[in-house]
PDB file of C-alpha atoms in Angstrom:
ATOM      1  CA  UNK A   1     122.243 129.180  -4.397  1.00  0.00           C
ATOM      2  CA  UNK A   2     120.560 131.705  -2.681  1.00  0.00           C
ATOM      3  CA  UNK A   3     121.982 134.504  -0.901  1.00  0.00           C
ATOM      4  CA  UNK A   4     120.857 137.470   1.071  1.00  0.00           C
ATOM      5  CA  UNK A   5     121.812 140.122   3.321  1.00  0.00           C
ATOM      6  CA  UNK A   6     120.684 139.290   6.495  1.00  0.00           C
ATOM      7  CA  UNK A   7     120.488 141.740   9.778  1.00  0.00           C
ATOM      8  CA  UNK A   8     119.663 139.916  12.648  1.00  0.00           C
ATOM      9  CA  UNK A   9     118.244 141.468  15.928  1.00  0.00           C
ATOM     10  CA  UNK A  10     118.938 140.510  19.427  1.00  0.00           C
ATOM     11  CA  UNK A  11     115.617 141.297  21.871  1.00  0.00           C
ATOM     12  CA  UNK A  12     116.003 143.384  25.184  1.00  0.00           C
ATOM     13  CA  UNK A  13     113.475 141.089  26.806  1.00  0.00           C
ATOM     14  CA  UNK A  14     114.726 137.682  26.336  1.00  0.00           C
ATOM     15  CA  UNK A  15     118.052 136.298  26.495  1.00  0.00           C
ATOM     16  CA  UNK A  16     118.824 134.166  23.298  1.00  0.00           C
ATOM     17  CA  UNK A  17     115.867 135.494  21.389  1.00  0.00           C
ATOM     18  CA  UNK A  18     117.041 136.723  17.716  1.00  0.00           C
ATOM     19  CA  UNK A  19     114.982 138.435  14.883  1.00  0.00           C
ATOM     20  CA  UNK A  20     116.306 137.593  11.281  1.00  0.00           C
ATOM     21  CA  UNK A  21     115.183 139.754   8.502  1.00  0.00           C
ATOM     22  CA  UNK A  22     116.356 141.053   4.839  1.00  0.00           C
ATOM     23  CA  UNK A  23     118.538 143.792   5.418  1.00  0.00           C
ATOM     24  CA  UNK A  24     117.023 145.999   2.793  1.00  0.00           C
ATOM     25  CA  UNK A  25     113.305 145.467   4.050  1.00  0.00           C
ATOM     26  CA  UNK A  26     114.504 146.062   7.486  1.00  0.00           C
ATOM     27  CA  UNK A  27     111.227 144.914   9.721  1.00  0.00           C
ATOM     28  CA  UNK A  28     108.832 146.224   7.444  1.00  0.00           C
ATOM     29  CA  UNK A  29     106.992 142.001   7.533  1.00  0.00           C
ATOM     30  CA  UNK A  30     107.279 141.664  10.809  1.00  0.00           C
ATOM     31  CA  UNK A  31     103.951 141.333  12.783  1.00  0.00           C
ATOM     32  CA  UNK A  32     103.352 144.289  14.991  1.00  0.00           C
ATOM     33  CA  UNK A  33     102.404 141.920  17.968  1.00  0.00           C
ATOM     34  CA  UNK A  34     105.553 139.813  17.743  1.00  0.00           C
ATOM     35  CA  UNK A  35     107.622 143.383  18.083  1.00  0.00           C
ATOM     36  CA  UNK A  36     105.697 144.079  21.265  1.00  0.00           C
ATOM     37  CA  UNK A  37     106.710 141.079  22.536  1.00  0.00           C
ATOM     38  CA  UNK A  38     109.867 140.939  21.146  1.00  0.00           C
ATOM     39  CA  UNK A  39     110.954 144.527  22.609  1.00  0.00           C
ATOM     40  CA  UNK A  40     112.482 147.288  20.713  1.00  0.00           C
ATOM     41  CA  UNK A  41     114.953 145.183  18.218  1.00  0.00           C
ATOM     42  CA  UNK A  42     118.696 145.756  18.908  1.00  0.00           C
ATOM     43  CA  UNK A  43     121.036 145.194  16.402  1.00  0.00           C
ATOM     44  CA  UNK A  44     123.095 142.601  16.587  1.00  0.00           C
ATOM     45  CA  UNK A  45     124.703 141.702  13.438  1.00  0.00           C
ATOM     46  CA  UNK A  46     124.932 142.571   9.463  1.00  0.00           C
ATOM     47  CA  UNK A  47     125.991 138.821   7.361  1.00  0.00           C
ATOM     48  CA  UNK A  48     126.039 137.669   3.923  1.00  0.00           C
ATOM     49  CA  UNK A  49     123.265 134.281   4.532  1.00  0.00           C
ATOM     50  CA  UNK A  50     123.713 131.260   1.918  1.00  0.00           C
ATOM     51  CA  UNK A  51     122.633 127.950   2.255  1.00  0.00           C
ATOM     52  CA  UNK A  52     126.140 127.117   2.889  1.00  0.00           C
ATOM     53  CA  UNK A  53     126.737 129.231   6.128  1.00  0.00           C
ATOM     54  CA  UNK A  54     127.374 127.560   9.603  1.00  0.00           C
ATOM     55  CA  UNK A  55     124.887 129.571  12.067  1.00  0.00           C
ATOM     56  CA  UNK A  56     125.279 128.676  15.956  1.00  0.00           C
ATOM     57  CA  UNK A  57     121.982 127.914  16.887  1.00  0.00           C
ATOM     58  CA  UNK A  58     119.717 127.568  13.395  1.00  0.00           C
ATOM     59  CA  UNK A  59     119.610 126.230   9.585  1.00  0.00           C
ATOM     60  CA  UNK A  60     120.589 128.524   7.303  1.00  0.00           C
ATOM     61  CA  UNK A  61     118.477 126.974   4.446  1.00  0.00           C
ATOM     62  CA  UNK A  62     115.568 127.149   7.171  1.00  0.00           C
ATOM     63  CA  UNK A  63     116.050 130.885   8.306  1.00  0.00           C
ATOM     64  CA  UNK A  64     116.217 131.826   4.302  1.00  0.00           C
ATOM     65  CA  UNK A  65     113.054 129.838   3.877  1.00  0.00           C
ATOM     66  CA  UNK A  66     111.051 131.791   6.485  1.00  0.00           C
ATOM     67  CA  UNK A  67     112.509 135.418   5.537  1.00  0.00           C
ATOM     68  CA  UNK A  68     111.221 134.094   1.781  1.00  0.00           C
ATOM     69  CA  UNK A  69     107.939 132.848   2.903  1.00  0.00           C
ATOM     70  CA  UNK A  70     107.275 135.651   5.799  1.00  0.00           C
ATOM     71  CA  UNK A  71     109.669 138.060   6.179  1.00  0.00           C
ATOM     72  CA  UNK A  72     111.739 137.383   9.444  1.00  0.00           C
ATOM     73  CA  UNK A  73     113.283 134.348  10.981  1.00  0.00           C
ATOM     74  CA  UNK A  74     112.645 134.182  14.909  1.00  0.00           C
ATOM     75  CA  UNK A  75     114.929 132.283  16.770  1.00  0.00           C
ATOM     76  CA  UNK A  76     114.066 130.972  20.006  1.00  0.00           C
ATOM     77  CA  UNK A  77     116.421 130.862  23.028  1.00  0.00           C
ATOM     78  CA  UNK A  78     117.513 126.945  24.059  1.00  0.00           C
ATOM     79  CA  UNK A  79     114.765 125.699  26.533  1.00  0.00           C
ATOM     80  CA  UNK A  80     116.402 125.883  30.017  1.00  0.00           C
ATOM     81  CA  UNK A  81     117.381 122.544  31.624  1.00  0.00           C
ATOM     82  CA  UNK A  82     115.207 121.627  34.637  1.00  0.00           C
ATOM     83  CA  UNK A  83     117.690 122.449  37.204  1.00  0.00           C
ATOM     84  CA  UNK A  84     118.945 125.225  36.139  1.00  0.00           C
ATOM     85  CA  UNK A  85     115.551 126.684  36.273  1.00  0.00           C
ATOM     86  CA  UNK A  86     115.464 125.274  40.088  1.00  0.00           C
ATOM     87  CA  UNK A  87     118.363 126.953  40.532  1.00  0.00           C
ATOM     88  CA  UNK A  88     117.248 130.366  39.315  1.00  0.00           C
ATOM     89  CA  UNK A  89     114.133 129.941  41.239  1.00  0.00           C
ATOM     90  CA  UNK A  90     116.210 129.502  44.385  1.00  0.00           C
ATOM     91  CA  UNK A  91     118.118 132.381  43.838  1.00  0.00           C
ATOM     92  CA  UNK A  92     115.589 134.296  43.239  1.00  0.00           C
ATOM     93  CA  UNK A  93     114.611 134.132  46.997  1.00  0.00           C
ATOM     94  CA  UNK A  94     117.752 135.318  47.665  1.00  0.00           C
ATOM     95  CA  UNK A  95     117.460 138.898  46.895  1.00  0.00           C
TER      96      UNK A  95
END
């Protein structure tokens, strides 16, 4: 089974939007123009990752896969439903 020690990174730009990567490489593999976008990381959590382990929003055998293959695991934020998005637009005028 494979295991690793995961840090994951929350970005400052987008609510929901996460940044797996090998604890020891740190973000050495990730691609300078996804950290632009992404925002300076902020560190969100240290975990043990197996194949085994219940994440909230992602695969665990999928987020080891990609940190194998690439070297990060980026996890997008849930699409917003339609009307909350109306709703955000309204407020929006509001201010």
């Amino acid at each position: 089974m494979k295991k690793l020690i995961c840090e994951v990174f929350r970005s400052p730009k987008e609510e929901g939007l996460y940044l797996y990567v090998e604890k020891a490489k740190g973000l050495k593999d990730v691609p300078e123009a996804l950290l632009e976008k992404f925002g300076i990381p902020k560190s969100a959590m240290t975990m043990l990752l197996d194949e085994e382990r219940k994440l909230a929003k992602a695969d665990s055998k999928k987020v080891l896969a990609a940190i194998e293959e690439h070297g990060y695991y980026l996890q997008l934020p849930p699409p917003k439903e339609a009307y909350m998005q109306e709703i955000n637009h309204h407020n929006s005028k509001l201010f």
